[in-house]
Amino acid sequence: MADKLSNAQIAWRAAQDLPDDAYVNLGIGFPEMIAKFKPDGREVIYHTENGILDFGEAPPAGQEDWDLINAGKKAVTLNPGAAFFHHADSFAMVRGGHLDIAVLGAYEVAENGDIANWSTGPGSVPAVGGAMDLVHGAKQIWVVTDHVTKKGEPKLVKACTLPLTGVGCVTTVYTSLAVIDIVDKRFVLREKLAGMSLEELQAVTGAELVVNGGIKDLIVPEV
């Protein structure tokens, strides 16, 4: 099987699809990396639920201002015109449908767009955070994730077995092996690694991959 993409490469690939002038929330952890890869000449306004709109890249090491952090407690910079607001106002933006895209990590994504990303089941430490608001408030939900679990089991499945975060909400999944859109409750394959056959990809995917037209090669730089 072909080598898989790193998390940074997955984040880079997702960043290339962010439309100009989009209002975007990046989930805590892996999705935060997307802020590093905004395409040149494209304006993307990043929102963080602790109360900043239009933050920029992380500052150089040693130059952090720890009064300026995102929801994941990572230091950020501010773009000209950035705004601060109360936590409650931030969630009003989310719940009011004012975000174009929210990018989240996931434990499982089902072919109908269900997502499980807050609990791995009994015995786990649940971490709801703002995800349950984001999956219902943002106009599009993107997921960035490894294609399989650490045990090699599919994370893209026919039906989620873990506690759900949201129902029928995911629109696109960027994985270590492919880019997949969810259309009419099916996984529609858009791109895959060039060195991987469709049969190999299907073998590590827990639901049918639909091919509508051609499949592009998933090509990313070293980042």
JSON list of C-alpha atoms in Angstrom, two decimals:
[
{"chain": "A", "resi": 1, "resn": "MET", "atom": "CA", "xyz": [0.00, 0.00, 0.00]},
{"chain": "A", "resi": 2, "resn": "ALA", "atom": "CA", "xyz": [1.20, 3.54, -0.78]},
{"chain": "A", "resi": 3, "resn": "ASP", "atom": "CA", "xyz": [2.69, 5.69, 1.97]},
{"chain": "A", "resi": 4, "resn": "LYS", "atom": "CA", "xyz": [0.09, 7.77, 3.73]},
{"chain": "A", "resi": 5, "resn": "LEU", "atom": "CA", "xyz": [0.03, 11.54, 4.16]},
{"chain": "A", "resi": 6, "resn": "SER", "atom": "CA", "xyz": [1.20, 13.15, 7.38]},
{"chain": "A", "resi": 7, "resn": "ASN", "atom": "CA", "xyz": [-1.21, 15.22, 9.46]},
{"chain": "A", "resi": 8, "resn": "ALA", "atom": "CA", "xyz": [0.46, 18.38, 8.16]},
{"chain": "A", "resi": 9, "resn": "GLN", "atom": "CA", "xyz": [-0.09, 17.24, 4.57]},
{"chain": "A", "resi": 10, "resn": "ILE", "atom": "CA", "xyz": [-3.74, 16.46, 5.25]},
{"chain": "A", "resi": 11, "resn": "ALA", "atom": "CA", "xyz": [-4.13, 19.93, 6.77]},
{"chain": "A", "resi": 12, "resn": "TRP", "atom": "CA", "xyz": [-2.41, 21.49, 3.73]},
{"chain": "A", "resi": 13, "resn": "ARG", "atom": "CA", "xyz": [-4.78, 19.68, 1.35]},
{"chain": "A", "resi": 14, "resn": "ALA", "atom": "CA", "xyz": [-7.87, 20.78, 3.25]},
{"chain": "A", "resi": 15, "resn": "ALA", "atom": "CA", "xyz": [-6.62, 24.38, 3.33]},
{"chain": "A", "resi": 16, "resn": "GLN", "atom": "CA", "xyz": [-6.47, 24.47, -0.47]},
{"chain": "A", "resi": 17, "resn": "ASP", "atom": "CA", "xyz": [-10.25, 24.08, -0.66]},
{"chain": "A", "resi": 18, "resn": "LEU", "atom": "CA", "xyz": [-11.10, 26.95, 1.69]},
{"chain": "A", "resi": 19, "resn": "PRO", "atom": "CA", "xyz": [-12.99, 29.53, -0.39]},
{"chain": "A", "resi": 20, "resn": "ASP", "atom": "CA", "xyz": [-12.11, 33.21, -0.43]},
{"chain": "A", "resi": 21, "resn": "ASP", "atom": "CA", "xyz": [-13.81, 35.27, 2.31]},
{"chain": "A", "resi": 22, "resn": "ALA", "atom": "CA", "xyz": [-15.00, 32.17, 4.19]},
{"chain": "A", "resi": 23, "resn": "TYR", "atom": "CA", "xyz": [-15.64, 32.28, 7.93]},
{"chain": "A", "resi": 24, "resn": "VAL", "atom": "CA", "xyz": [-14.04, 29.12, 9.30]},
{"chain": "A", "resi": 25, "resn": "ASN", "atom": "CA", "xyz": [-13.76, 27.46, 12.72]},
{"chain": "A", "resi": 26, "resn": "LEU", "atom": "CA", "xyz": [-10.83, 25.09, 13.20]},
{"chain": "A", "resi": 27, "resn": "GLY", "atom": "CA", "xyz": [-11.36, 22.36, 15.79]},
{"chain": "A", "resi": 28, "resn": "ILE", "atom": "CA", "xyz": [-8.94, 21.84, 18.67]},
{"chain": "A", "resi": 29, "resn": "GLY", "atom": "CA", "xyz": [-5.82, 19.81, 17.87]},
{"chain": "A", "resi": 30, "resn": "PHE", "atom": "CA", "xyz": [-5.13, 18.50, 14.39]},
{"chain": "A", "resi": 31, "resn": "PRO", "atom": "CA", "xyz": [-7.50, 20.91, 12.53]},
{"chain": "A", "resi": 32, "resn": "GLU", "atom": "CA", "xyz": [-5.66, 23.91, 14.01]},
{"chain": "A", "resi": 33, "resn": "MET", "atom": "CA", "xyz": [-2.75, 23.12, 11.67]},
{"chain": "A", "resi": 34, "resn": "ILE", "atom": "CA", "xyz": [-4.82, 24.34, 8.72]},
{"chain": "A", "resi": 35, "resn": "ALA", "atom": "CA", "xyz": [-4.18, 27.96, 9.75]},
{"chain": "A", "resi": 36, "resn": "LYS", "atom": "CA", "xyz": [-0.55, 27.54, 8.65]},
{"chain": "A", "resi": 37, "resn": "PHE", "atom": "CA", "xyz": [-1.46, 26.69, 5.07]},
{"chain": "A", "resi": 38, "resn": "LYS", "atom": "CA", "xyz": [-3.83, 29.39, 3.82]},
{"chain": "A", "resi": 39, "resn": "PRO", "atom": "CA", "xyz": [-3.26, 29.76, 0.06]},
{"chain": "A", "resi": 40, "resn": "ASP", "atom": "CA", "xyz": [-1.55, 32.99, -1.00]},
{"chain": "A", "resi": 41, "resn": "GLY", "atom": "CA", "xyz": [-3.94, 35.70, -2.13]},
{"chain": "A", "resi": 42, "resn": "ARG", "atom": "CA", "xyz": [-6.95, 34.12, -0.46]},
{"chain": "A", "resi": 43, "resn": "GLU", "atom": "CA", "xyz": [-8.63, 35.69, 2.56]},
{"chain": "A", "resi": 44, "resn": "VAL", "atom": "CA", "xyz": [-9.99, 33.27, 5.14]},
{"chain": "A", "resi": 45, "resn": "ILE", "atom": "CA", "xyz": [-11.44, 34.62, 8.39]},
{"chain": "A", "resi": 46, "resn": "TYR", "atom": "CA", "xyz": [-10.77, 32.19, 11.23]},
{"chain": "A", "resi": 47, "resn": "HIS", "atom": "CA", "xyz": [-13.10, 32.05, 14.23]},
{"chain": "A", "resi": 48, "resn": "THR", "atom": "CA", "xyz": [-12.29, 30.55, 17.61]},
{"chain": "A", "resi": 49, "resn": "GLU", "atom": "CA", "xyz": [-15.04, 29.93, 20.14]},
{"chain": "A", "resi": 50, "resn": "ASN", "atom": "CA", "xyz": [-13.16, 31.52, 23.02]},
{"chain": "A", "resi": 51, "resn": "GLY", "atom": "CA", "xyz": [-13.75, 34.89, 21.36]},
{"chain": "A", "resi": 52, "resn": "ILE", "atom": "CA", "xyz": [-11.52, 35.91, 18.43]},
{"chain": "A", "resi": 53, "resn": "LEU", "atom": "CA", "xyz": [-12.45, 36.53, 14.82]},
{"chain": "A", "resi": 54, "resn": "ASP", "atom": "CA", "xyz": [-9.71, 36.78, 12.16]},
{"chain": "A", "resi": 55, "resn": "PHE", "atom": "CA", "xyz": [-6.67, 35.38, 13.93]},
{"chain": "A", "resi": 56, "resn": "GLY", "atom": "CA", "xyz": [-3.52, 34.61, 11.96]},
{"chain": "A", "resi": 57, "resn": "GLU", "atom": "CA", "xyz": [-0.67, 32.11, 12.06]},
{"chain": "A", "resi": 58, "resn": "ALA", "atom": "CA", "xyz": [1.07, 31.03, 15.24]},
{"chain": "A", "resi": 59, "resn": "PRO", "atom": "CA", "xyz": [3.82, 33.45, 16.33]},
{"chain": "A", "resi": 60, "resn": "PRO", "atom": "CA", "xyz": [7.49, 32.42, 16.22]},
{"chain": "A", "resi": 61, "resn": "ALA", "atom": "CA", "xyz": [8.70, 30.49, 19.24]},
{"chain": "A", "resi": 62, "resn": "GLY", "atom": "CA", "xyz": [9.56, 32.85, 22.07]},
{"chain": "A", "resi": 63, "resn": "GLN", "atom": "CA", "xyz": [7.35, 35.65, 20.72]},
{"chain": "A", "resi": 64, "resn": "GLU", "atom": "CA", "xyz": [4.01, 34.37, 22.01]},
{"chain": "A", "resi": 65, "resn": "ASP", "atom": "CA", "xyz": [1.53, 36.69, 23.70]},
{"chain": "A", "resi": 66, "resn": "TRP", "atom": "CA", "xyz": [-0.32, 34.32, 26.03]},
{"chain": "A", "resi": 67, "resn": "ASP", "atom": "CA", "xyz": [-3.25, 36.70, 26.26]},
{"chain": "A", "resi": 68, "resn": "LEU", "atom": "CA", "xyz": [-3.88, 35.78, 22.60]},
{"chain": "A", "resi": 69, "resn": "ILE", "atom": "CA", "xyz": [-4.81, 32.11, 22.36]},
{"chain": "A", "resi": 70, "resn": "ASN", "atom": "CA", "xyz": [-7.27, 29.97, 20.46]},
{"chain": "A", "resi": 71, "resn": "ALA", "atom": "CA", "xyz": [-9.72, 27.47, 21.95]},
{"chain": "A", "resi": 72, "resn": "GLY", "atom": "CA", "xyz": [-6.95, 24.87, 22.12]},
{"chain": "A", "resi": 73, "resn": "LYS", "atom": "CA", "xyz": [-4.81, 27.24, 24.23]},
{"chain": "A", "resi": 74, "resn": "LYS", "atom": "CA", "xyz": [-2.32, 27.70, 21.37]},
{"chain": "A", "resi": 75, "resn": "ALA", "atom": "CA", "xyz": [-0.79, 31.14, 20.85]},
{"chain": "A", "resi": 76, "resn": "VAL", "atom": "CA", "xyz": [-2.06, 33.01, 17.78]},
{"chain": "A", "resi": 77, "resn": "THR", "atom": "CA", "xyz": [-1.44, 36.32, 16.05]},
{"chain": "A", "resi": 78, "resn": "LEU", "atom": "CA", "xyz": [-4.07, 38.83, 14.95]},
{"chain": "A", "resi": 79, "resn": "ASN", "atom": "CA", "xyz": [-4.79, 40.06, 11.45]},
{"chain": "A", "resi": 80, "resn": "PRO", "atom": "CA", "xyz": [-5.66, 43.74, 10.86]},
{"chain": "A", "resi": 81, "resn": "GLY", "atom": "CA", "xyz": [-9.31, 44.23, 11.81]},
{"chain": "A", "resi": 82, "resn": "ALA", "atom": "CA", "xyz": [-9.48, 41.24, 14.16]},
{"chain": "A", "resi": 83, "resn": "ALA", "atom": "CA", "xyz": [-12.23, 41.36, 16.78]},
{"chain": "A", "resi": 84, "resn": "PHE", "atom": "CA", "xyz": [-12.64, 40.13, 20.36]},
{"chain": "A", "resi": 85, "resn": "PHE", "atom": "CA", "xyz": [-15.96, 39.19, 21.93]},
{"chain": "A", "resi": 86, "resn": "HIS", "atom": "CA", "xyz": [-17.55, 37.35, 24.81]},
{"chain": "A", "resi": 87, "resn": "HIS", "atom": "CA", "xyz": [-17.64, 33.55, 24.82]},
{"chain": "A", "resi": 88, "resn": "ALA", "atom": "CA", "xyz": [-21.44, 33.65, 24.69]},
{"chain": "A", "resi": 89, "resn": "ASP", "atom": "CA", "xyz": [-21.38, 35.93, 21.63]},
{"chain": "A", "resi": 90, "resn": "SER", "atom": "CA", "xyz": [-18.96, 33.51, 19.97]},
{"chain": "A", "resi": 91, "resn": "PHE", "atom": "CA", "xyz": [-21.40, 30.64, 20.41]},
{"chain": "A", "resi": 92, "resn": "ALA", "atom": "CA", "xyz": [-24.23, 32.88, 19.18]},
{"chain": "A", "resi": 93, "resn": "MET", "atom": "CA", "xyz": [-22.25, 33.22, 15.93]},
{"chain": "A", "resi": 94, "resn": "VAL", "atom": "CA", "xyz": [-21.96, 29.43, 15.73]},
{"chain": "A", "resi": 95, "resn": "ARG", "atom": "CA", "xyz": [-25.59, 28.71, 16.62]},
{"chain": "A", "resi": 96, "resn": "GLY", "atom": "CA", "xyz": [-26.85, 31.51, 14.40]},
{"chain": "A", "resi": 97, "resn": "GLY", "atom": "CA", "xyz": [-25.44, 29.90, 11.26]},
{"chain": "A", "resi": 98, "resn": "HIS", "atom": "CA", "xyz": [-22.79, 32.55, 10.60]},
{"chain": "A", "resi": 99, "resn": "LEU", "atom": "CA", "xyz": [-19.88, 30.15, 9.99]},
{"chain": "A", "resi": 100, "resn": "ASP", "atom": "CA", "xyz": [-19.32, 28.84, 6.49]},
{"chain": "A", "resi": 101, "resn": "ILE", "atom": "CA", "xyz": [-17.15, 25.87, 7.48]},
{"chain": "A", "resi": 102, "resn": "ALA", "atom": "CA", "xyz": [-16.10, 24.03, 10.63]},
{"chain": "A", "resi": 103, "resn": "VAL", "atom": "CA", "xyz": [-13.17, 21.63, 10.36]},
{"chain": "A", "resi": 104, "resn": "LEU", "atom": "CA", "xyz": [-13.09, 18.83, 12.96]},
{"chain": "A", "resi": 105, "resn": "GLY", "atom": "CA", "xyz": [-11.23, 15.66, 13.77]},
{"chain": "A", "resi": 106, "resn": "ALA", "atom": "CA", "xyz": [-13.16, 12.41, 14.12]},
{"chain": "A", "resi": 107, "resn": "TYR", "atom": "CA", "xyz": [-13.08, 8.90, 15.54]},
{"chain": "A", "resi": 108, "resn": "GLU", "atom": "CA", "xyz": [-15.65, 7.73, 12.99]},
{"chain": "A", "resi": 109, "resn": "VAL", "atom": "CA", "xyz": [-17.54, 9.18, 10.02]},
{"chain": "A", "resi": 110, "resn": "ALA", "atom": "CA", "xyz": [-20.48, 7.31, 8.52]},
{"chain": "A", "resi": 111, "resn": "GLU", "atom": "CA", "xyz": [-21.44, 7.32, 4.85]},
{"chain": "A", "resi": 112, "resn": "ASN", "atom": "CA", "xyz": [-24.62, 9.26, 5.67]},
{"chain": "A", "resi": 113, "resn": "GLY", "atom": "CA", "xyz": [-22.59, 12.10, 7.22]},
{"chain": "A", "resi": 114, "resn": "ASP", "atom": "CA", "xyz": [-22.87, 11.15, 10.89]},
{"chain": "A", "resi": 115, "resn": "ILE", "atom": "CA", "xyz": [-19.79, 11.98, 12.97]},
{"chain": "A", "resi": 116, "resn": "ALA", "atom": "CA", "xyz": [-18.48, 10.60, 16.27]},
{"chain": "A", "resi": 117, "resn": "ASN", "atom": "CA", "xyz": [-15.64, 12.65, 17.75]},
{"chain": "A", "resi": 118, "resn": "TRP", "atom": "CA", "xyz": [-16.26, 13.26, 21.44]},
{"chain": "A", "resi": 119, "resn": "SER", "atom": "CA", "xyz": [-16.06, 9.82, 23.09]},
{"chain": "A", "resi": 120, "resn": "THR", "atom": "CA", "xyz": [-14.47, 6.46, 22.34]},
{"chain": "A", "resi": 121, "resn": "GLY", "atom": "CA", "xyz": [-17.12, 4.70, 24.41]},
{"chain": "A", "resi": 122, "resn": "PRO", "atom": "CA", "xyz": [-17.24, 3.26, 27.95]},
{"chain": "A", "resi": 123, "resn": "GLY", "atom": "CA", "xyz": [-14.14, 3.99, 30.00]},
{"chain": "A", "resi": 124, "resn": "SER", "atom": "CA", "xyz": [-13.06, 6.96, 27.88]},
{"chain": "A", "resi": 125, "resn": "VAL", "atom": "CA", "xyz": [-12.71, 10.55, 29.04]},
{"chain": "A", "resi": 126, "resn": "PRO", "atom": "CA", "xyz": [-15.40, 12.44, 27.09]},
{"chain": "A", "resi": 127, "resn": "ALA", "atom": "CA", "xyz": [-14.49, 15.78, 25.53]},
{"chain": "A", "resi": 128, "resn": "VAL", "atom": "CA", "xyz": [-17.58, 17.42, 24.08]},
{"chain": "A", "resi": 129, "resn": "GLY", "atom": "CA", "xyz": [-16.23, 20.97, 23.78]},
{"chain": "A", "resi": 130, "resn": "GLY", "atom": "CA", "xyz": [-17.98, 23.09, 21.16]},
{"chain": "A", "resi": 131, "resn": "ALA", "atom": "CA", "xyz": [-18.24, 20.32, 18.55]},
{"chain": "A", "resi": 132, "resn": "MET", "atom": "CA", "xyz": [-21.93, 19.62, 19.12]},
{"chain": "A", "resi": 133, "resn": "ASP", "atom": "CA", "xyz": [-22.72, 23.27, 18.45]},
{"chain": "A", "resi": 134, "resn": "LEU", "atom": "CA", "xyz": [-20.41, 23.46, 15.45]},
{"chain": "A", "resi": 135, "resn": "VAL", "atom": "CA", "xyz": [-21.83, 20.42, 13.66]},
{"chain": "A", "resi": 136, "resn": "HIS", "atom": "CA", "xyz": [-25.32, 21.96, 13.79]},
{"chain": "A", "resi": 137, "resn": "GLY", "atom": "CA", "xyz": [-24.39, 25.60, 13.27]},
{"chain": "A", "resi": 138, "resn": "ALA", "atom": "CA", "xyz": [-21.78, 25.68, 10.48]},
{"chain": "A", "resi": 139, "resn": "LYS", "atom": "CA", "xyz": [-22.97, 25.51, 6.87]},
{"chain": "A", "resi": 140, "resn": "GLN", "atom": "CA", "xyz": [-20.39, 22.84, 5.98]},
{"chain": "A", "resi": 141, "resn": "ILE", "atom": "CA", "xyz": [-18.57, 20.32, 8.18]},
{"chain": "A", "resi": 142, "resn": "TRP", "atom": "CA", "xyz": [-15.18, 19.08, 7.00]},
{"chain": "A", "resi": 143, "resn": "VAL", "atom": "CA", "xyz": [-13.26, 16.31, 8.75]},
{"chain": "A", "resi": 144, "resn": "VAL", "atom": "CA", "xyz": [-9.49, 15.81, 8.76]},
{"chain": "A", "resi": 145, "resn": "THR", "atom": "CA", "xyz": [-8.34, 12.39, 9.95]},
{"chain": "A", "resi": 146, "resn": "ASP", "atom": "CA", "xyz": [-6.15, 9.38, 9.40]},
{"chain": "A", "resi": 147, "resn": "HIS", "atom": "CA", "xyz": [-8.00, 6.94, 7.14]},
{"chain": "A", "resi": 148, "resn": "VAL", "atom": "CA", "xyz": [-7.73, 4.13, 9.70]},
{"chain": "A", "resi": 149, "resn": "THR", "atom": "CA", "xyz": [-7.36, 3.77, 13.47]},
{"chain": "A", "resi": 150, "resn": "LYS", "atom": "CA", "xyz": [-4.09, 2.93, 15.20]},
{"chain": "A", "resi": 151, "resn": "LYS", "atom": "CA", "xyz": [-5.25, -0.70, 15.00]},
{"chain": "A", "resi": 152, "resn": "GLY", "atom": "CA", "xyz": [-5.74, -0.42, 11.24]},
{"chain": "A", "resi": 153, "resn": "GLU", "atom": "CA", "xyz": [-9.52, -0.46, 11.39]},
{"chain": "A", "resi": 154, "resn": "PRO", "atom": "CA", "xyz": [-11.60, 1.84, 9.14]},
{"chain": "A", "resi": 155, "resn": "LYS", "atom": "CA", "xyz": [-12.63, 5.23, 10.48]},
{"chain": "A", "resi": 156, "resn": "LEU", "atom": "CA", "xyz": [-14.94, 5.74, 7.50]},
{"chain": "A", "resi": 157, "resn": "VAL", "atom": "CA", "xyz": [-17.80, 3.35, 8.14]},
{"chain": "A", "resi": 158, "resn": "LYS", "atom": "CA", "xyz": [-21.29, 2.38, 7.08]},
{"chain": "A", "resi": 159, "resn": "ALA", "atom": "CA", "xyz": [-22.71, 3.37, 10.48]},
{"chain": "A", "resi": 160, "resn": "CYS", "atom": "CA", "xyz": [-20.98, 4.84, 13.52]},
{"chain": "A", "resi": 161, "resn": "THR", "atom": "CA", "xyz": [-20.66, 2.58, 16.56]},
{"chain": "A", "resi": 162, "resn": "LEU", "atom": "CA", "xyz": [-19.38, 5.31, 18.91]},
{"chain": "A", "resi": 163, "resn": "PRO", "atom": "CA", "xyz": [-21.54, 8.02, 20.55]},
{"chain": "A", "resi": 164, "resn": "LEU", "atom": "CA", "xyz": [-22.59, 10.55, 17.92]},
{"chain": "A", "resi": 165, "resn": "THR", "atom": "CA", "xyz": [-21.61, 14.20, 17.86]},
{"chain": "A", "resi": 166, "resn": "GLY", "atom": "CA", "xyz": [-23.89, 15.07, 14.96]},
{"chain": "A", "resi": 167, "resn": "VAL", "atom": "CA", "xyz": [-26.24, 13.42, 12.47]},
{"chain": "A", "resi": 168, "resn": "GLY", "atom": "CA", "xyz": [-25.96, 13.74, 8.69]},
{"chain": "A", "resi": 169, "resn": "CYS", "atom": "CA", "xyz": [-23.75, 16.81, 8.89]},
{"chain": "A", "resi": 170, "resn": "VAL", "atom": "CA", "xyz": [-20.33, 15.97, 7.38]},
{"chain": "A", "resi": 171, "resn": "THR", "atom": "CA", "xyz": [-19.83, 17.18, 3.82]},
{"chain": "A", "resi": 172, "resn": "THR", "atom": "CA", "xyz": [-16.18, 16.33, 3.05]},
{"chain": "A", "resi": 173, "resn": "VAL", "atom": "CA", "xyz": [-13.49, 14.12, 4.60]},
{"chain": "A", "resi": 174, "resn": "TYR", "atom": "CA", "xyz": [-9.75, 14.70, 4.07]},
{"chain": "A", "resi": 175, "resn": "THR", "atom": "CA", "xyz": [-7.81, 11.60, 5.08]},
{"chain": "A", "resi": 176, "resn": "SER", "atom": "CA", "xyz": [-4.26, 10.28, 4.92]},
{"chain": "A", "resi": 177, "resn": "LEU", "atom": "CA", "xyz": [-5.23, 8.38, 1.76]},
{"chain": "A", "resi": 178, "resn": "ALA", "atom": "CA", "xyz": [-8.05, 10.23, 0.01]},
{"chain": "A", "resi": 179, "resn": "VAL", "atom": "CA", "xyz": [-10.44, 13.14, -0.34]},
{"chain": "A", "resi": 180, "resn": "ILE", "atom": "CA", "xyz": [-14.04, 11.99, -0.09]},
{"chain": "A", "resi": 181, "resn": "ASP", "atom": "CA", "xyz": [-17.28, 13.97, -0.40]},
{"chain": "A", "resi": 182, "resn": "ILE", "atom": "CA", "xyz": [-20.51, 12.81, 1.19]},
{"chain": "A", "resi": 183, "resn": "VAL", "atom": "CA", "xyz": [-23.30, 13.10, -1.36]},
{"chain": "A", "resi": 184, "resn": "ASP", "atom": "CA", "xyz": [-26.78, 11.60, -1.00]},
{"chain": "A", "resi": 185, "resn": "LYS", "atom": "CA", "xyz": [-25.60, 9.55, 2.02]},
{"chain": "A", "resi": 186, "resn": "ARG", "atom": "CA", "xyz": [-22.74, 7.94, 0.09]},
{"chain": "A", "resi": 187, "resn": "PHE", "atom": "CA", "xyz": [-18.94, 8.26, 0.15]},
{"chain": "A", "resi": 188, "resn": "VAL", "atom": "CA", "xyz": [-18.01, 9.77, -3.22]},
{"chain": "A", "resi": 189, "resn": "LEU", "atom": "CA", "xyz": [-14.29, 9.45, -3.94]},
{"chain": "A", "resi": 190, "resn": "ARG", "atom": "CA", "xyz": [-12.76, 12.65, -5.30]},
{"chain": "A", "resi": 191, "resn": "GLU", "atom": "CA", "xyz": [-9.01, 12.01, -4.93]},
{"chain": "A", "resi": 192, "resn": "LYS", "atom": "CA", "xyz": [-6.73, 9.18, -3.82]},
{"chain": "A", "resi": 193, "resn": "LEU", "atom": "CA", "xyz": [-3.00, 8.62, -3.52]},
{"chain": "A", "resi": 194, "resn": "ALA", "atom": "CA", "xyz": [-1.57, 7.84, -6.94]},
{"chain": "A", "resi": 195, "resn": "GLY", "atom": "CA", "xyz": [0.31, 4.78, -5.67]},
{"chain": "A", "resi": 196, "resn": "MET", "atom": "CA", "xyz": [-2.80, 3.17, -4.25]},
{"chain": "A", "resi": 197, "resn": "SER", "atom": "CA", "xyz": [-5.36, 1.24, -6.24]},
{"chain": "A", "resi": 198, "resn": "LEU", "atom": "CA", "xyz": [-9.08, 1.74, -5.77]},
{"chain": "A", "resi": 199, "resn": "GLU", "atom": "CA", "xyz": [-9.30, -1.85, -4.52]},
{"chain": "A", "resi": 200, "resn": "GLU", "atom": "CA", "xyz": [-6.63, -1.19, -1.86]},
{"chain": "A", "resi": 201, "resn": "LEU", "atom": "CA", "xyz": [-8.43, 1.95, -0.70]},
{"chain": "A", "resi": 202, "resn": "GLN", "atom": "CA", "xyz": [-11.78, 0.17, -0.58]},
{"chain": "A", "resi": 203, "resn": "ALA", "atom": "CA", "xyz": [-10.22, -2.58, 1.56]},
{"chain": "A", "resi": 204, "resn": "VAL", "atom": "CA", "xyz": [-9.47, -0.08, 4.34]},
{"chain": "A", "resi": 205, "resn": "THR", "atom": "CA", "xyz": [-12.78, 1.76, 4.04]},
{"chain": "A", "resi": 206, "resn": "GLY", "atom": "CA", "xyz": [-15.80, 0.47, 5.95]},
{"chain": "A", "resi": 207, "resn": "ALA", "atom": "CA", "xyz": [-18.43, 1.45, 3.39]},
{"chain": "A", "resi": 208, "resn": "GLU", "atom": "CA", "xyz": [-18.68, 1.51, -0.39]},
{"chain": "A", "resi": 209, "resn": "LEU", "atom": "CA", "xyz": [-16.72, 4.18, -2.24]},
{"chain": "A", "resi": 210, "resn": "VAL", "atom": "CA", "xyz": [-18.74, 5.61, -5.11]},
{"chain": "A", "resi": 211, "resn": "VAL", "atom": "CA", "xyz": [-16.92, 6.88, -8.21]},
{"chain": "A", "resi": 212, "resn": "ASN", "atom": "CA", "xyz": [-18.73, 9.56, -10.18]},
{"chain": "A", "resi": 213, "resn": "GLY", "atom": "CA", "xyz": [-16.52, 10.29, -13.18]},
{"chain": "A", "resi": 214, "resn": "GLY", "atom": "CA", "xyz": [-12.75, 10.39, -12.86]},
{"chain": "A", "resi": 215, "resn": "ILE", "atom": "CA", "xyz": [-10.63, 10.17, -9.72]},
{"chain": "A", "resi": 216, "resn": "LYS", "atom": "CA", "xyz": [-7.85, 12.73, -9.35]},
{"chain": "A", "resi": 217, "resn": "ASP", "atom": "CA", "xyz": [-4.48, 11.96, -7.82]},
{"chain": "A", "resi": 218, "resn": "LEU", "atom": "CA", "xyz": [-4.06, 13.26, -4.27]},
{"chain": "A", "resi": 219, "resn": "ILE", "atom": "CA", "xyz": [-0.85, 15.27, -4.60]},
{"chain": "A", "resi": 220, "resn": "VAL", "atom": "CA", "xyz": [0.58, 17.35, -1.77]},
{"chain": "A", "resi": 221, "resn": "PRO", "atom": "CA", "xyz": [4.01, 18.92, -1.14]},
{"chain": "A", "resi": 222, "resn": "GLU", "atom": "CA", "xyz": [6.41, 18.07, 1.66]},
{"chain": "A", "resi": 223, "resn": "VAL", "atom": "CA", "xyz": [5.33, 20.36, 4.48]}
]
